[in-house]
PDB file of C-alpha atoms in Angstrom:
ATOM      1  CA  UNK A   1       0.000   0.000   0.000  1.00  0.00           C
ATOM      2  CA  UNK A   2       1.315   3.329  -1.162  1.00  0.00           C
ATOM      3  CA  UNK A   3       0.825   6.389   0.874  1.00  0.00           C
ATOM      4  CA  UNK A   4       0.827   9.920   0.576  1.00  0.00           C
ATOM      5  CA  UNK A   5       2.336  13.032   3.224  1.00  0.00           C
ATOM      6  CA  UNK A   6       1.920  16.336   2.467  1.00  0.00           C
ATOM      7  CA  UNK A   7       3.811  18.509   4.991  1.00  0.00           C
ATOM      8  CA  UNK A   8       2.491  22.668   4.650  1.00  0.00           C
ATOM      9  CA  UNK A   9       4.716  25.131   6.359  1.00  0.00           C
ATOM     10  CA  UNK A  10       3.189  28.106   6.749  1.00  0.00           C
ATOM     11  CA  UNK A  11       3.478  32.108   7.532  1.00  0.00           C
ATOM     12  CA  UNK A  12       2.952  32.895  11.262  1.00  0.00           C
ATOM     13  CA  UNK A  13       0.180  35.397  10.225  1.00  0.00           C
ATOM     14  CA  UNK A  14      -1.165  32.846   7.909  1.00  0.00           C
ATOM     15  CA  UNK A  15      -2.212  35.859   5.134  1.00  0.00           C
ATOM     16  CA  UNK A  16      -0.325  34.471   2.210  1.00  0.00           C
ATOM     17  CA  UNK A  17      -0.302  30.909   0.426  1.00  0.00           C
ATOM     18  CA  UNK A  18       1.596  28.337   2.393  1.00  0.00           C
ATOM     19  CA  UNK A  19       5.383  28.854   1.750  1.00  0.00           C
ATOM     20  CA  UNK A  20       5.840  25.505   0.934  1.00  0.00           C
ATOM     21  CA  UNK A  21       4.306  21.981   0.507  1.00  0.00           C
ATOM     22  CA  UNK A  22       6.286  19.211  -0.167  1.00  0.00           C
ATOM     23  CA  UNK A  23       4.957  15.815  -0.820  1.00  0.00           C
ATOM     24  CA  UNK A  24       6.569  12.514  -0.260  1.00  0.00           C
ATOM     25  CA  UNK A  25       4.855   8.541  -0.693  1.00  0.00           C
ATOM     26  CA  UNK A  26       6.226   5.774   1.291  1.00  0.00           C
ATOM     27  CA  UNK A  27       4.761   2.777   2.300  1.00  0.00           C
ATOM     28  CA  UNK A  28       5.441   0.089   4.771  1.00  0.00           C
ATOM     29  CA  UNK A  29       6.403  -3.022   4.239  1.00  0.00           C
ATOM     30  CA  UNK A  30       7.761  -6.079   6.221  1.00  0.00           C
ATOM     31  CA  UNK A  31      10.852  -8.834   4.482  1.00  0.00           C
ATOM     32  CA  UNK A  32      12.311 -11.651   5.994  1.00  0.00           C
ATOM     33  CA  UNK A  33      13.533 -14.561   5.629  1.00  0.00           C
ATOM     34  CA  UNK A  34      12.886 -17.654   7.003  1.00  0.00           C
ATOM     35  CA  UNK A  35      13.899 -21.540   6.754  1.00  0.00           C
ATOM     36  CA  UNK A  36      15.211 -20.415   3.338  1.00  0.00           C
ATOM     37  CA  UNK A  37      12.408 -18.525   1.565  1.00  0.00           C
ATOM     38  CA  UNK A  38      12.011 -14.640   1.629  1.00  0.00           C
ATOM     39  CA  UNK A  39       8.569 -13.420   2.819  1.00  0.00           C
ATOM     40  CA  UNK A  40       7.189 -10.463   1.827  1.00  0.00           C
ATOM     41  CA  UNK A  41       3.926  -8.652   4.030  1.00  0.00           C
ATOM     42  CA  UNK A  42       3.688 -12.230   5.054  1.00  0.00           C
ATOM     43  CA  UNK A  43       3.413 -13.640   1.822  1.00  0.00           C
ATOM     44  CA  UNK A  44       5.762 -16.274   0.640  1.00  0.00           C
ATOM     45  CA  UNK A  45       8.073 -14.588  -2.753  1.00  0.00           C
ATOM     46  CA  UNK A  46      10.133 -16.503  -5.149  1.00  0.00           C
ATOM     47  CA  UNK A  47      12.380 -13.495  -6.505  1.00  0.00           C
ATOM     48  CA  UNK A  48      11.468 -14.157 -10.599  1.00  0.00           C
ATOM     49  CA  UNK A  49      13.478 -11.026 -11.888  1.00  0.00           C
ATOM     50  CA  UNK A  50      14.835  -9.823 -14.905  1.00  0.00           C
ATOM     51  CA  UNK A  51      17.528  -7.521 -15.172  1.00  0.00           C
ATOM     52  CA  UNK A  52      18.150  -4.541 -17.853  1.00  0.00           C
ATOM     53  CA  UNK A  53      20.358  -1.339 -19.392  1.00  0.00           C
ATOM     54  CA  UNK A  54      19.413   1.836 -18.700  1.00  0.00           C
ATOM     55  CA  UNK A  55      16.155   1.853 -20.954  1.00  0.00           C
ATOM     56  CA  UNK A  56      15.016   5.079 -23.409  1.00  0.00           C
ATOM     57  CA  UNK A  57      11.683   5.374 -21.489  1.00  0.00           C
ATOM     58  CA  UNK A  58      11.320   9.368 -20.236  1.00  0.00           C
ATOM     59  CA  UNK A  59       7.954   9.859 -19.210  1.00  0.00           C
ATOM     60  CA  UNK A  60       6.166   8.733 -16.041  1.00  0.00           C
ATOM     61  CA  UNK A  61       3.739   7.326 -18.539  1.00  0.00           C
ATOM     62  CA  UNK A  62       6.416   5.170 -20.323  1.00  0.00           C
ATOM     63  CA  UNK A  63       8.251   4.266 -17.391  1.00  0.00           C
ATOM     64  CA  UNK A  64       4.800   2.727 -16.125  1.00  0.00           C
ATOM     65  CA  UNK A  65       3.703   0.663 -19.291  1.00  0.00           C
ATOM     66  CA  UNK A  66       7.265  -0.856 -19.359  1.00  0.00           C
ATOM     67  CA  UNK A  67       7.123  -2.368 -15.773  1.00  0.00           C
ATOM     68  CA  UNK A  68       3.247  -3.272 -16.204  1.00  0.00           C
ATOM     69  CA  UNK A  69       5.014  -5.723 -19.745  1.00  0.00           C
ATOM     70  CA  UNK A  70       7.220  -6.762 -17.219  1.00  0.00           C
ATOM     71  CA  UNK A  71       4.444  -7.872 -14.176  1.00  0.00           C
ATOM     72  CA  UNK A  72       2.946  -9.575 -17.499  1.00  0.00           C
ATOM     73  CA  UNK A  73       5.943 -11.735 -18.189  1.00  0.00           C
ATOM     74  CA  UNK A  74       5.164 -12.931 -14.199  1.00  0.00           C
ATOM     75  CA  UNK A  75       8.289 -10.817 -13.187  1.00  0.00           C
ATOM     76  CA  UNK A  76       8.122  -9.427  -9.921  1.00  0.00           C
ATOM     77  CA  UNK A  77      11.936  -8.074  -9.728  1.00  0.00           C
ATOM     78  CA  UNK A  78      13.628  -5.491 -11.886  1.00  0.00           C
ATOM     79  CA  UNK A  79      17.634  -5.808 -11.449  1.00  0.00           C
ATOM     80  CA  UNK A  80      19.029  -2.034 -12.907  1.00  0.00           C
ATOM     81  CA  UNK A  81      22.090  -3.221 -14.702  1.00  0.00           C
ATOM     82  CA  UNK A  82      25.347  -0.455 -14.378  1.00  0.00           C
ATOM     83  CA  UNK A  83      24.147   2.258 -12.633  1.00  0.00           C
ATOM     84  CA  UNK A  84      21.211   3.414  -9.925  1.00  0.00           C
ATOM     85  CA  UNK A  85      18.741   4.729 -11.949  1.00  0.00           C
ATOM     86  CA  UNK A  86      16.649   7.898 -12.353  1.00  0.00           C
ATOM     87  CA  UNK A  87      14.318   8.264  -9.050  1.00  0.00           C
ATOM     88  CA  UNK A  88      11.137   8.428 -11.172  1.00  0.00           C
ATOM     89  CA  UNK A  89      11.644   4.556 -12.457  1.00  0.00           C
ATOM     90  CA  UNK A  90      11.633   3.759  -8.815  1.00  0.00           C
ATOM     91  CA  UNK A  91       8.338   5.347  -7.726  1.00  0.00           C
ATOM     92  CA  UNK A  92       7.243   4.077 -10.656  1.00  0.00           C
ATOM     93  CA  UNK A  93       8.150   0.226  -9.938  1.00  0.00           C
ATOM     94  CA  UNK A  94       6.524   1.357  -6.359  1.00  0.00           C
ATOM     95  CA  UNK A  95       2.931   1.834  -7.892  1.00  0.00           C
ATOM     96  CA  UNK A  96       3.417  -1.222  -9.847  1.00  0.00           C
ATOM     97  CA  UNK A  97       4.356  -2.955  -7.019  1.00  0.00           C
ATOM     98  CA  UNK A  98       7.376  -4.304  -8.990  1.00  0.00           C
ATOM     99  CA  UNK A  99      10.693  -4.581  -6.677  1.00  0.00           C
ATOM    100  CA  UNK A 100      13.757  -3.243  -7.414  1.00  0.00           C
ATOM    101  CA  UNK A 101      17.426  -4.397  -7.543  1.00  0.00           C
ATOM    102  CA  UNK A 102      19.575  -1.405  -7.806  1.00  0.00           C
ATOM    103  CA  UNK A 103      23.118  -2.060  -8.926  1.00  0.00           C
ATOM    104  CA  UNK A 104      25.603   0.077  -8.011  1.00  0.00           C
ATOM    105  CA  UNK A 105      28.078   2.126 -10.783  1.00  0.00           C
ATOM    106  CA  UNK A 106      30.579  -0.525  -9.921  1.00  0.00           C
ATOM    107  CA  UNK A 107      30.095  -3.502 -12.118  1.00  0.00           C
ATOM    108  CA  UNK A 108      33.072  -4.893 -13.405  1.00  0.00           C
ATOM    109  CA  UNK A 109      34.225  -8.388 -12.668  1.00  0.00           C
ATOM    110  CA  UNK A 110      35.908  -9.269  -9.258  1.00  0.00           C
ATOM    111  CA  UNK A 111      39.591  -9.265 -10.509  1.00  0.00           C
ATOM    112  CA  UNK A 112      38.981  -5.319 -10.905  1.00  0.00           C
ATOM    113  CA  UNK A 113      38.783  -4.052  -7.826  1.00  0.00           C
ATOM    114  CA  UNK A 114      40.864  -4.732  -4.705  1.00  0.00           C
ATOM    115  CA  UNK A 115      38.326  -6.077  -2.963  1.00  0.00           C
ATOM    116  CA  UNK A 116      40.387  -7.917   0.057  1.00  0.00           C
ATOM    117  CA  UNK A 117      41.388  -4.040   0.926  1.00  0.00           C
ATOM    118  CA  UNK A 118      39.218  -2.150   3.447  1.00  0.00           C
ATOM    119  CA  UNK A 119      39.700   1.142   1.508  1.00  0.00           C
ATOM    120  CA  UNK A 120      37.520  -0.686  -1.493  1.00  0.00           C
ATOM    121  CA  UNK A 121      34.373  -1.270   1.333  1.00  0.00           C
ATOM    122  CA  UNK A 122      34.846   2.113   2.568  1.00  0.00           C
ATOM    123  CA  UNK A 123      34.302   3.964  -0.652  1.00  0.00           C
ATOM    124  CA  UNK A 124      31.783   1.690  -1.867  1.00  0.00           C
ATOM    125  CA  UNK A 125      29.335   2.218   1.228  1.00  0.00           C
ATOM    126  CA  UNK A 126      29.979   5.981   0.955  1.00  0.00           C
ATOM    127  CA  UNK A 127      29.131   5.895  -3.501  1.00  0.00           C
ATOM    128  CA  UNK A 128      25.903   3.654  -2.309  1.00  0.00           C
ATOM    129  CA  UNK A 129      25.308   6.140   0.735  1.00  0.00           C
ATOM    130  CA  UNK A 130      25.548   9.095  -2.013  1.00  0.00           C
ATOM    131  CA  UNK A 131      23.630   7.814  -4.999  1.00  0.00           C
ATOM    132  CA  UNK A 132      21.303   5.271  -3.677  1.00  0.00           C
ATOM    133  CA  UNK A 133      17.459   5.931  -4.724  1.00  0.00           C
ATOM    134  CA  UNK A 134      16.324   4.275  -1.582  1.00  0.00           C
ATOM    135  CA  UNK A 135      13.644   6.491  -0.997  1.00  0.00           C
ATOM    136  CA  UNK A 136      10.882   4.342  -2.552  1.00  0.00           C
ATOM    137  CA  UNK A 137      12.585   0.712  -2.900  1.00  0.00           C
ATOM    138  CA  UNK A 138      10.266  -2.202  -2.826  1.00  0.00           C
ATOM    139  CA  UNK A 139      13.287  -3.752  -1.834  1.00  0.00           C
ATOM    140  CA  UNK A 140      16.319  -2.900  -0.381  1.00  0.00           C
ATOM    141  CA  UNK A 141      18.994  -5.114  -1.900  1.00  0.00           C
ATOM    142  CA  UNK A 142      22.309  -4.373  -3.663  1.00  0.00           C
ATOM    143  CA  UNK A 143      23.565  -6.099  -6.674  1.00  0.00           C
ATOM    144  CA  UNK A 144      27.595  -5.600  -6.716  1.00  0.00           C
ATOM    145  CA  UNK A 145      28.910  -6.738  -9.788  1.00  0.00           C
ATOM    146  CA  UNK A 146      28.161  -8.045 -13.165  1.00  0.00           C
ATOM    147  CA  UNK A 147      26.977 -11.763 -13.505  1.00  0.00           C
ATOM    148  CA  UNK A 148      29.263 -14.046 -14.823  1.00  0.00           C
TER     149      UNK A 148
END
């Protein structure tokens, strides 16, 4: 269930418009896992994804038609491939109620990166810290690197 907050601040003397409204939607929702399947809202999930490039979709419109093809094809997981997306594909996997697999801008294979050396962790957790869309994930997981 998606929600909607609209927060109004406004003038002490309340004689002109509200000086600002912004508007956030969130929703709640429990995961877990237990004796090796992932629940979600208390409802068993087998985590049938798919996986993509950064796709020419630019409207809000667009963006929803392509993950209601994907629901079709009885995907329920949408792996972003290279990068962390544009926010509006994530509120718009939200109202579909399609979850979403961020991947990071690192990608490359394993041999890449020195990834026995603390330094690596460090600056990873502060690139995910910076350009994570979490606001609005169905699901918070992290995909590193590319499949192989």
């Amino acid at each position: 269930n998606l929600y909607h907050l609209v927060t109004r601040l406004e003038p002490a003397d309340r004689t002109t418009s509200p000086a600002d409204e912004p508007r956030a939607q969130f929703g709640f929702r429990e995961f877990w896992v237990e004796r090796g399947w992932f629940y979600l809202n208390g409802v068993p999930l087998i985590l049938r994804a798919t996986a993509s490039w950064p796709v020419r979709e630019k409207t809000q419109e667009e963006i929803a038609a392509l993950w209601k093809k994907i629901k079709a094809a009885n995907t329920i997981a949408m792996r972003t491939h290279t990068q962390p997306w544009r926010q509006a594909f994530y509120e718009a996997a939200d109202e579909a109620g399609l979850l979403m697999i961020p991947e990071g801008a690192i990608w490359n294979d394993r041999e890449s990166y020195r990834v026995d050396d603390e330094r690596f962790w460090k600056n990873y957790r502060d690139h995910l810290a910076e350009k994570a869309p979490l606001s609005g994930l169905a699901l918070d997981t992290w995909w590193m690197g590319a499949a192989r």
